mmCIF file of C-alpha atoms in Angstrom:
data_model
loop_
_atom_site.group_PDB
_atom_site.id
_atom_site.type_symbol
_atom_site.label_atom_id
_atom_site.label_comp_id
_atom_site.label_asym_id
_atom_site.label_seq_id
_atom_site.Cartn_x
_atom_site.Cartn_y
_atom_site.Cartn_z
ATOM 1 C CA UNK A 1 105.907 92.623 53.656
ATOM 2 C CA UNK A 2 105.222 93.684 57.223
ATOM 3 C CA UNK A 3 102.715 91.836 59.380
ATOM 4 C CA UNK A 4 101.172 92.226 62.811
ATOM 5 C CA UNK A 5 99.762 89.462 64.985
ATOM 6 C CA UNK A 6 96.505 89.148 66.902
ATOM 7 C CA UNK A 7 96.073 86.286 69.381
ATOM 8 C CA UNK A 8 92.759 85.259 70.964
ATOM 9 C CA UNK A 9 93.432 84.150 74.523
ATOM 10 C CA UNK A 10 89.955 83.102 75.689
ATOM 11 C CA UNK A 11 88.198 81.614 72.658
ATOM 12 C CA UNK A 12 88.433 77.961 73.768
ATOM 13 C CA UNK A 13 88.262 78.356 77.554
ATOM 14 C CA UNK A 14 85.201 76.092 77.663
ATOM 15 C CA UNK A 15 87.085 73.157 76.115
ATOM 16 C CA UNK A 16 89.114 72.286 79.207
ATOM 17 C CA UNK A 17 87.092 73.708 82.063
ATOM 18 C CA UNK A 18 89.189 71.870 84.647
ATOM 19 C CA UNK A 19 92.310 73.810 83.659
ATOM 20 C CA UNK A 20 90.662 77.157 82.880
ATOM 21 C CA UNK A 21 88.771 77.846 86.099
ATOM 22 C CA UNK A 22 91.424 80.360 87.180
ATOM 23 C CA UNK A 23 93.345 80.999 83.952
ATOM 24 C CA UNK A 24 92.836 81.555 80.250
ATOM 25 C CA UNK A 25 93.432 78.633 77.930
ATOM 26 C CA UNK A 26 96.406 80.647 76.643
ATOM 27 C CA UNK A 27 98.250 80.100 79.918
ATOM 28 C CA UNK A 28 97.506 76.373 80.350
ATOM 29 C CA UNK A 29 100.837 74.614 81.085
ATOM 30 C CA UNK A 30 102.057 72.180 78.442
ATOM 31 C CA UNK A 31 105.182 70.213 77.612
ATOM 32 C CA UNK A 32 107.161 70.396 80.875
ATOM 33 C CA UNK A 33 107.851 74.149 80.958
ATOM 34 C CA UNK A 34 105.681 75.881 78.363
ATOM 35 C CA UNK A 35 102.224 77.440 78.118
ATOM 36 C CA UNK A 36 99.894 77.090 75.132
ATOM 37 C CA UNK A 37 100.487 80.667 74.047
ATOM 38 C CA UNK A 38 104.258 80.084 73.836
ATOM 39 C CA UNK A 39 103.816 78.149 70.584
ATOM 40 C CA UNK A 40 101.761 80.893 68.935
ATOM 41 C CA UNK A 41 104.060 83.666 70.173
ATOM 42 C CA UNK A 42 107.147 81.738 69.037
ATOM 43 C CA UNK A 43 105.642 81.110 65.592
ATOM 44 C CA UNK A 44 105.106 84.846 65.193
ATOM 45 C CA UNK A 45 108.468 85.966 66.565
ATOM 46 C CA UNK A 46 110.336 83.352 64.512
ATOM 47 C CA UNK A 47 108.513 84.734 61.445
ATOM 48 C CA UNK A 48 109.678 88.311 62.194
ATOM 49 C CA UNK A 49 106.301 89.449 63.526
ATOM 50 C CA UNK A 50 107.093 91.785 66.401
ATOM 51 C CA UNK A 51 103.883 93.774 66.719
ATOM 52 C CA UNK A 52 101.533 91.428 68.583
ATOM 53 C CA UNK A 53 98.244 92.074 70.365
ATOM 54 C CA UNK A 54 96.734 89.539 72.780
ATOM 55 C CA UNK A 55 92.960 89.969 73.178
ATOM 56 C CA UNK A 56 91.771 88.972 76.648
ATOM 57 C CA UNK A 57 88.350 88.678 78.225
ATOM 58 C CA UNK A 58 88.710 87.313 81.754
ATOM 59 C CA UNK A 59 90.984 85.275 84.021
ATOM 60 C CA UNK A 60 94.053 86.846 82.422
ATOM 61 C CA UNK A 61 96.131 87.523 85.569
ATOM 62 C CA UNK A 62 98.134 84.316 85.055
ATOM 63 C CA UNK A 63 98.664 85.216 81.398
ATOM 64 C CA UNK A 64 99.919 88.710 82.246
ATOM 65 C CA UNK A 65 102.308 87.249 84.816
ATOM 66 C CA UNK A 66 103.652 84.776 82.245
ATOM 67 C CA UNK A 67 104.162 87.278 79.425
ATOM 68 C CA UNK A 68 105.356 90.194 81.550
ATOM 69 C CA UNK A 69 107.092 92.780 79.378
ATOM 70 C CA UNK A 70 107.623 90.206 76.616
ATOM 71 C CA UNK A 71 111.428 90.228 76.966
ATOM 72 C CA UNK A 72 111.663 86.429 76.853
ATOM 73 C CA UNK A 73 110.275 86.567 73.298
ATOM 74 C CA UNK A 74 112.287 89.681 72.363
ATOM 75 C CA UNK A 75 109.072 91.704 72.440
ATOM 76 C CA UNK A 76 110.059 94.339 75.005
ATOM 77 C CA UNK A 77 110.304 97.029 72.345
ATOM 78 C CA UNK A 78 109.682 100.760 72.156
ATOM 79 C CA UNK A 79 108.009 100.309 68.774
ATOM 80 C CA UNK A 80 105.677 97.357 68.366
ATOM 81 C CA UNK A 81 106.255 94.639 70.950
ATOM 82 C CA UNK A 82 103.407 92.851 72.719
ATOM 83 C CA UNK A 83 100.207 94.461 74.003
ATOM 84 C CA UNK A 84 97.478 93.002 76.178
ATOM 85 C CA UNK A 85 94.058 94.200 75.050
ATOM 86 C CA UNK A 86 91.520 93.724 77.855
ATOM 87 C CA UNK A 87 87.838 94.025 76.935
ATOM 88 C CA UNK A 88 86.272 97.472 76.849
ATOM 89 C CA UNK A 89 82.795 95.897 76.839
ATOM 90 C CA UNK A 90 81.395 93.924 79.760
ATOM 91 C CA UNK A 91 80.984 90.206 79.138
ATOM 92 C CA UNK A 92 77.253 90.395 79.903
ATOM 93 C CA UNK A 93 76.833 92.717 76.915
ATOM 94 C CA UNK A 94 77.039 89.581 74.760
ATOM 95 C CA UNK A 95 74.070 87.241 75.017
ATOM 96 C CA UNK A 96 75.894 84.033 75.906
ATOM 97 C CA UNK A 97 76.203 81.742 78.903
ATOM 98 C CA UNK A 98 79.831 81.063 78.008
ATOM 99 C CA UNK A 99 82.671 83.023 79.567
ATOM 100 C CA UNK A 100 84.391 82.918 76.162
ATOM 101 C CA UNK A 101 83.805 85.453 73.418
ATOM 102 C CA UNK A 102 83.853 84.444 69.770
ATOM 103 C CA UNK A 103 86.717 85.728 67.646
ATOM 104 C CA UNK A 104 84.497 88.292 65.962
ATOM 105 C CA UNK A 105 83.070 89.530 69.275
ATOM 106 C CA UNK A 106 86.619 89.889 70.578
ATOM 107 C CA UNK A 107 87.660 91.842 67.474
ATOM 108 C CA UNK A 108 84.626 94.132 67.743
ATOM 109 C CA UNK A 109 85.738 95.050 71.256
ATOM 110 C CA UNK A 110 89.206 96.170 70.091
ATOM 111 C CA UNK A 111 88.376 97.724 66.715
ATOM 112 C CA UNK A 112 89.996 100.988 67.805
ATOM 113 C CA UNK A 113 93.301 99.184 68.329
ATOM 114 C CA UNK A 114 92.983 97.459 64.947
ATOM 115 C CA UNK A 115 92.613 100.854 63.260
ATOM 116 C CA UNK A 116 96.033 101.833 64.642
ATOM 117 C CA UNK A 117 97.929 98.886 63.117
ATOM 118 C CA UNK A 118 100.326 100.194 60.454
ATOM 119 C CA UNK A 119 101.467 96.804 59.120
ATOM 120 C CA UNK A 120 100.116 95.735 55.723
ATOM 121 C CA UNK A 121 99.010 92.265 56.839
ATOM 122 C CA UNK A 122 97.691 90.759 60.033
ATOM 123 C CA UNK A 123 97.896 87.168 61.243
ATOM 124 C CA UNK A 124 95.017 86.032 63.464
ATOM 125 C CA UNK A 125 95.595 82.970 65.613
ATOM 126 C CA UNK A 126 94.036 81.133 68.519
ATOM 127 C CA UNK A 127 96.340 80.719 71.498
ATOM 128 C CA UNK A 128 96.146 76.911 71.550
ATOM 129 C CA UNK A 129 97.619 76.297 68.089
ATOM 130 C CA UNK A 130 100.198 73.649 69.033
ATOM 131 C CA UNK A 131 102.560 73.539 66.067
ATOM 132 C CA UNK A 132 105.839 74.978 64.815
ATOM 133 C CA UNK A 133 105.038 76.718 61.537
ATOM 134 C CA UNK A 134 106.739 79.367 59.385
ATOM 135 C CA UNK A 135 104.099 82.071 59.020
ATOM 136 C CA UNK A 136 106.108 83.811 56.294
ATOM 137 C CA UNK A 137 105.123 81.003 53.917
ATOM 138 C CA UNK A 138 101.428 81.667 54.549
ATOM 139 C CA UNK A 139 101.812 85.441 54.192
ATOM 140 C CA UNK A 140 103.723 85.072 50.918
ATOM 141 C CA UNK A 141 101.120 82.630 49.587
ATOM 142 C CA UNK A 142 98.341 85.010 50.619
ATOM 143 C CA UNK A 143 99.995 87.924 48.811
ATOM 144 C CA UNK A 144 100.778 85.903 45.674
ATOM 145 C CA UNK A 145 97.179 84.665 45.402
ATOM 146 C CA UNK A 146 95.807 88.159 46.125
ATOM 147 C CA UNK A 147 93.470 86.554 48.610
ATOM 148 C CA UNK A 148 91.096 88.384 50.919
ATOM 149 C CA UNK A 149 91.474 85.755 53.652
ATOM 150 C CA UNK A 150 93.828 82.774 53.734
ATOM 151 C CA UNK A 151 93.038 79.980 56.197
ATOM 152 C CA UNK A 152 95.613 77.380 57.212
ATOM 153 C CA UNK A 153 94.243 73.838 56.980
ATOM 154 C CA UNK A 154 95.510 70.323 57.597
ATOM 155 C CA UNK A 155 94.117 67.066 56.272
ATOM 156 C CA UNK A 156 92.914 64.935 59.187
ATOM 157 C CA UNK A 157 90.660 61.970 59.870
ATOM 158 C CA UNK A 158 87.806 62.956 62.174
ATOM 159 C CA UNK A 159 85.303 60.911 64.098
ATOM 160 C CA UNK A 160 81.787 62.199 64.768
ATOM 161 C CA UNK A 161 82.946 63.208 68.239
ATOM 162 C CA UNK A 162 86.113 65.070 67.197
ATOM 163 C CA UNK A 163 84.326 66.765 64.285
ATOM 164 C CA UNK A 164 82.079 68.562 66.781
ATOM 165 C CA UNK A 165 85.011 70.713 67.927
ATOM 166 C CA UNK A 166 86.457 71.560 64.494
ATOM 167 C CA UNK A 167 85.741 73.831 61.539
ATOM 168 C CA UNK A 168 85.838 71.856 58.278
ATOM 169 C CA UNK A 169 86.683 73.463 54.945
ATOM 170 C CA UNK A 170 86.089 72.255 51.409
ATOM 171 C CA UNK A 171 88.284 73.626 48.625
ATOM 172 C CA UNK A 172 89.044 73.036 44.939
ATOM 173 C CA UNK A 173 92.398 72.182 43.333
ATOM 174 C CA UNK A 174 93.355 75.872 43.149
ATOM 175 C CA UNK A 175 92.829 76.285 46.880
ATOM 176 C CA UNK A 176 89.598 78.270 46.678
ATOM 177 C CA UNK A 177 87.233 77.753 49.608
ATOM 178 C CA UNK A 178 83.988 76.214 48.328
ATOM 179 C CA UNK A 179 82.187 75.335 51.568
ATOM 180 C CA UNK A 180 82.563 75.499 55.327
ATOM 181 C CA UNK A 181 81.083 73.420 58.143
ATOM 182 C CA UNK A 182 81.230 74.811 61.670
ATOM 183 C CA UNK A 183 81.345 72.203 64.452
ATOM 184 C CA UNK A 184 79.176 69.637 62.560
ATOM 185 C CA UNK A 185 77.296 67.004 64.561
ATOM 186 C CA UNK A 186 77.121 64.302 61.893
ATOM 187 C CA UNK A 187 80.429 64.245 60.021
ATOM 188 C CA UNK A 188 83.200 61.674 59.951
ATOM 189 C CA UNK A 189 86.066 60.822 57.615
ATOM 190 C CA UNK A 190 89.115 62.492 56.111
ATOM 191 C CA UNK A 191 88.824 66.206 55.489
ATOM 192 C CA UNK A 192 90.661 69.528 55.669
ATOM 193 C CA UNK A 193 90.418 71.008 59.154
ATOM 194 C CA UNK A 194 90.889 74.717 59.834
ATOM 195 C CA UNK A 195 93.854 75.359 62.142
ATOM 196 C CA UNK A 196 92.326 78.615 63.403
ATOM 197 C CA UNK A 197 95.168 80.519 61.745
ATOM 198 C CA UNK A 198 94.152 83.256 59.295
ATOM 199 C CA UNK A 199 95.954 85.898 57.231
ATOM 200 C CA UNK A 200 94.383 89.017 55.698
ATOM 201 C CA UNK A 201 95.154 92.609 54.876
ATOM 202 C CA UNK A 202 94.809 94.921 57.859
ATOM 203 C CA UNK A 203 92.409 97.263 56.072
ATOM 204 C CA UNK A 204 90.226 94.291 55.070
ATOM 205 C CA UNK A 205 90.087 93.109 58.694
ATOM 206 C CA UNK A 206 89.037 96.559 59.870
ATOM 207 C CA UNK A 207 86.339 96.759 57.204
ATOM 208 C CA UNK A 208 84.754 93.394 58.070
ATOM 209 C CA UNK A 209 84.810 94.196 61.804
ATOM 210 C CA UNK A 210 83.096 97.562 61.245
ATOM 211 C CA UNK A 211 80.547 95.891 58.955
ATOM 212 C CA UNK A 212 79.930 93.215 61.598
ATOM 213 C CA UNK A 213 79.263 95.881 64.220
ATOM 214 C CA UNK A 214 76.733 97.526 61.910
ATOM 215 C CA UNK A 215 75.016 94.208 61.119
ATOM 216 C CA UNK A 216 75.318 92.736 64.627
ATOM 217 C CA UNK A 217 77.302 89.719 63.395
ATOM 218 C CA UNK A 218 78.823 87.498 66.081
ATOM 219 C CA UNK A 219 80.720 84.719 64.266
ATOM 220 C CA UNK A 220 83.701 85.128 61.942
ATOM 221 C CA UNK A 221 83.167 81.734 60.295
ATOM 222 C CA UNK A 222 79.350 81.714 60.070
ATOM 223 C CA UNK A 223 78.557 85.379 59.474
ATOM 224 C CA UNK A 224 81.599 86.560 57.525
ATOM 225 C CA UNK A 225 83.301 83.644 55.765
ATOM 226 C CA UNK A 226 80.375 81.266 55.118
ATOM 227 C CA UNK A 227 78.091 84.057 53.862
ATOM 228 C CA UNK A 228 80.702 85.460 51.474
ATOM 229 C CA UNK A 229 82.098 82.342 49.780
ATOM 230 C CA UNK A 230 82.234 83.192 46.085
ATOM 231 C CA UNK A 231 82.008 86.910 46.727
ATOM 232 C CA UNK A 232 85.451 87.287 48.278
ATOM 233 C CA UNK A 233 88.660 85.453 47.427
ATOM 234 C CA UNK A 234 89.044 82.950 50.285
ATOM 235 C CA UNK A 235 92.030 80.612 49.994
ATOM 236 C CA UNK A 236 93.345 77.638 51.966
ATOM 237 C CA UNK A 237 97.004 77.100 52.824
ATOM 238 C CA UNK A 238 97.657 73.382 53.156
ATOM 239 C CA UNK A 239 99.955 72.586 56.084
ATOM 240 C CA UNK A 240 101.386 69.088 56.410
ATOM 241 C CA UNK A 241 103.445 69.386 59.603
ATOM 242 C CA UNK A 242 102.603 68.335 63.156
ATOM 243 C CA UNK A 243 99.560 69.987 64.698
ATOM 244 C CA UNK A 244 97.635 69.289 67.901
ATOM 245 C CA UNK A 245 94.108 70.520 68.519
ATOM 246 C CA UNK A 246 93.142 70.172 72.175
ATOM 247 C CA UNK A 247 89.413 70.162 72.829
ATOM 248 C CA UNK A 248 89.154 68.140 76.060
ATOM 249 C CA UNK A 249 91.098 66.855 79.034
ATOM 250 C CA UNK A 250 91.489 63.569 77.159
ATOM 251 C CA UNK A 251 93.147 65.449 74.270
ATOM 252 C CA UNK A 252 95.373 67.354 76.689
ATOM 253 C CA UNK A 253 96.582 64.110 78.243
ATOM 254 C CA UNK A 254 97.040 62.360 74.886
ATOM 255 C CA UNK A 255 99.048 65.117 73.191
ATOM 256 C CA UNK A 256 101.154 65.661 76.293
ATOM 257 C CA UNK A 257 102.036 61.962 76.322
ATOM 258 C CA UNK A 258 102.901 62.202 72.603
ATOM 259 C CA UNK A 259 105.842 64.397 73.577
ATOM 260 C CA UNK A 260 107.289 61.380 75.387
ATOM 261 C CA UNK A 261 106.214 58.504 73.176
ATOM 262 C CA UNK A 262 106.227 60.053 69.680
ATOM 263 C CA UNK A 263 109.655 61.164 68.434
ATOM 264 C CA UNK A 264 108.094 62.859 65.414
ATOM 265 C CA UNK A 265 105.799 64.998 67.555
ATOM 266 C CA UNK A 266 108.617 66.065 69.844
ATOM 267 C CA UNK A 267 111.049 66.865 67.033
ATOM 268 C CA UNK A 268 108.388 68.655 64.977
ATOM 269 C CA UNK A 269 107.782 71.043 67.861
ATOM 270 C CA UNK A 270 111.151 71.440 69.546
ATOM 271 C CA UNK A 271 113.726 70.240 67.004
ATOM 272 C CA UNK A 272 113.143 72.686 64.128
ATOM 273 C CA UNK A 273 116.323 74.574 63.236
ATOM 274 C CA UNK A 274 116.137 78.357 63.744
ATOM 275 C CA UNK A 275 112.572 78.105 65.081
ATOM 276 C CA UNK A 276 112.875 77.534 68.846
ATOM 277 C CA UNK A 277 109.853 77.501 71.125
ATOM 278 C CA UNK A 278 110.415 80.386 73.534
ATOM 279 C CA UNK A 279 109.005 80.696 77.031
ATOM 280 C CA UNK A 280 109.429 82.609 80.263
ATOM 281 C CA UNK A 281 112.870 82.008 81.728
ATOM 282 C CA UNK A 282 113.026 80.894 85.338
ATOM 283 C CA UNK A 283 116.457 80.373 86.882
ATOM 284 C CA UNK A 284 116.300 77.228 89.012
ATOM 285 C CA UNK A 285 118.766 74.749 90.401
ATOM 286 C CA UNK A 286 119.254 71.521 88.412
ATOM 287 C CA UNK A 287 116.973 68.622 89.247
ATOM 288 C CA UNK A 288 118.222 66.413 92.105
ATOM 289 C CA UNK A 289 118.073 62.632 91.704
ATOM 290 C CA UNK A 290 118.716 60.561 94.853
ATOM 291 C CA UNK A 291 120.635 57.288 94.755
ATOM 292 C CA UNK A 292 117.396 55.321 95.077
ATOM 293 C CA UNK A 293 115.499 57.213 92.373
ATOM 294 C CA UNK A 294 114.511 55.575 89.086
ATOM 295 C CA UNK A 295 113.464 57.589 86.030
ATOM 296 C CA UNK A 296 112.339 56.119 82.706
ATOM 297 C CA UNK A 297 110.961 57.691 79.522
ATOM 298 C CA UNK A 298 110.008 61.005 81.111
ATOM 299 C CA UNK A 299 110.353 64.752 80.614
ATOM 300 C CA UNK A 300 111.532 66.495 83.762
ATOM 301 C CA UNK A 301 112.095 70.233 84.131
ATOM 302 C CA UNK A 302 114.705 71.893 86.325
ATOM 303 C CA UNK A 303 114.298 72.492 90.042
ATOM 304 C CA UNK A 304 112.753 69.083 90.800
ATOM 305 C CA UNK A 305 113.666 66.663 93.590
ATOM 306 C CA UNK A 306 113.270 62.981 92.640
ATOM 307 C CA UNK A 307 113.638 60.377 95.389
ATOM 308 C CA UNK A 308 111.178 57.775 94.066
ATOM 309 C CA UNK A 309 110.267 56.186 90.701
ATOM 310 C CA UNK A 310 109.039 58.183 87.691
ATOM 311 C CA UNK A 311 107.929 56.428 84.509
ATOM 312 C CA UNK A 312 106.380 57.790 81.325
ATOM 313 C CA UNK A 313 105.535 61.104 82.984
ATOM 314 C CA UNK A 314 105.935 64.864 82.561
ATOM 315 C CA UNK A 315 107.154 66.847 85.554
ATOM 316 C CA UNK A 316 107.126 70.635 85.512
ATOM 317 C CA UNK A 317 109.481 72.888 87.462
ATOM 318 C CA UNK A 318 109.837 72.409 91.195
ATOM 319 C CA UNK A 319 108.047 69.039 91.487
ATOM 320 C CA UNK A 320 109.077 66.866 94.453
ATOM 321 C CA UNK A 321 108.691 63.060 94.501
ATOM 322 C CA UNK A 322 109.122 61.384 97.907
ATOM 323 C CA UNK A 323 110.918 58.158 98.789
ATOM 324 C CA UNK A 324 109.145 54.924 97.940
ATOM 325 C CA UNK A 325 106.713 56.750 95.646
ATOM 326 C CA UNK A 326 105.881 55.577 92.109
ATOM 327 C CA UNK A 327 104.554 57.995 89.494
ATOM 328 C CA UNK A 328 103.428 56.506 86.160
ATOM 329 C CA UNK A 329 101.740 58.115 83.146
ATOM 330 C CA UNK A 330 101.260 61.394 85.000
ATOM 331 C CA UNK A 331 101.462 65.131 84.327
ATOM 332 C CA UNK A 332 102.519 67.007 87.454
ATOM 333 C CA UNK A 333 102.530 70.773 87.117
ATOM 334 C CA UNK A 334 104.757 73.326 88.779
ATOM 335 C CA UNK A 335 105.601 72.960 92.491
ATOM 336 C CA UNK A 336 103.542 69.795 93.008
ATOM 337 C CA UNK A 337 104.684 67.848 96.087
ATOM 338 C CA UNK A 338 104.111 64.078 96.265
ATOM 339 C CA UNK A 339 104.745 62.437 99.643
ATOM 340 C CA UNK A 340 106.406 59.124 100.468
ATOM 341 C CA UNK A 341 105.114 55.621 99.633
ATOM 342 C CA UNK A 342 102.507 57.029 97.253
ATOM 343 C CA UNK A 343 101.255 55.568 93.960
ATOM 344 C CA UNK A 344 99.971 57.771 91.122
ATOM 345 C CA UNK A 345 98.811 56.539 87.717
ATOM 346 C CA UNK A 346 97.207 58.635 84.942
ATOM 347 C CA UNK A 347 97.001 61.692 87.188
ATOM 348 C CA UNK A 348 97.069 65.351 86.117
ATOM 349 C CA UNK A 349 97.900 67.671 89.005
ATOM 350 C CA UNK A 350 97.618 71.428 88.689
ATOM 351 C CA UNK A 351 100.102 73.858 90.266
ATOM 352 C CA UNK A 352 100.981 73.794 93.976
ATOM 353 C CA UNK A 353 99.239 70.487 94.698
ATOM 354 C CA UNK A 354 100.210 68.368 97.712
ATOM 355 C CA UNK A 355 99.566 64.613 97.900
ATOM 356 C CA UNK A 356 100.332 63.208 101.338
ATOM 357 C CA UNK A 357 102.133 59.987 102.240
ATOM 358 C CA UNK A 358 100.574 56.625 101.479
ATOM 359 C CA UNK A 359 97.934 57.821 98.987
ATOM 360 C CA UNK A 360 96.925 55.789 95.898
ATOM 361 C CA UNK A 361 95.314 57.652 92.980
ATOM 362 C CA UNK A 362 94.586 56.337 89.506
ATOM 363 C CA UNK A 363 92.700 57.405 86.412
ATOM 364 C CA UNK A 364 92.694 56.056 82.863
ATOM 365 C CA UNK A 365 94.047 57.564 79.650
ATOM 366 C CA UNK A 366 90.569 58.507 78.424
ATOM 367 C CA UNK A 367 89.746 60.137 81.751
ATOM 368 C CA UNK A 368 92.817 61.040 83.826
ATOM 369 C CA UNK A 369 92.354 61.828 87.511
ATOM 370 C CA UNK A 370 92.607 65.626 87.880
ATOM 371 C CA UNK A 371 93.699 67.433 91.043
ATOM 372 C CA UNK A 372 92.804 71.123 91.064
ATOM 373 C CA UNK A 373 95.195 73.968 91.837
ATOM 374 C CA UNK A 374 96.506 74.302 95.414
ATOM 375 C CA UNK A 375 94.552 71.254 96.592
ATOM 376 C CA UNK A 376 95.887 68.945 99.308
ATOM 377 C CA UNK A 377 94.991 65.255 99.307
#
């Protein structure tokens, strides 16, 4: 069974506005040296999906720079490979104040490209699906059940606040979808949450997109799935592995810290045999630790210079920590420079930030202090 992949790079840009002012959510840095999209791309490549389209809407320069030709994911191919699909419809054509398009609106804009896919099945995924999953299992389940659409779900406990950013599915013992709630305002408890990972036949996808254009539908969940429960064969695939859904800066900080403090989370993502998480390779010198440096319970990428104290933190490539400086519970992105005799606690710095000598900055876990890209303090 051959399958193609379609990735939505802008769908959740509004979730973390601090980090998506100048980039898509697909290219948000995560886990010391990765971007969000690396997990989705790796899931597809590790499942022998080598014909992948990335639908973009805006702010995709950083994403294009990260993916390049796709060689780091073995996607620099004459046949198949990875394709960036920029919009062929202006954003203002859709009546929305958001800079993000819905999945269905994005698919309507690239229907011509969908018609050219020769693979029998297609896997649709958001770019911020943080998990390490074998997609072949879902495709085989989808084919065996002769489903029209198969949606990956995971049983989770939601609060009223977290439920607002999730799609909730109800299903029977045979896995048939019986109901769907889209971003409910008054739900809490244990339920099956959609992982924004769908499988369907390519010809079925093309047919529902063309029908949506004719009927002016805008939402895949509300207009296509919810309205056709019982008419089409919608199935759920129950996934029980690690999964992170990031809907706010608080979530971003929490799940990043899980990589340090939760062995299960780290091993579930990066310790799976034959399913590595691939990313853009950057050849850098090893990290330098001075004699006076102290590092504890941290993830530190290559190319860093550590002359102070780092505790319970994540440092991306090229970060520099000055003498007498203490960094605790922080996420410092690529090429951040922290001066001497500085104290940082619960800080998230974007790329190319400079914090001068003698500065004290502190946030809290529920609201980390964020420093925007290229800012000097």
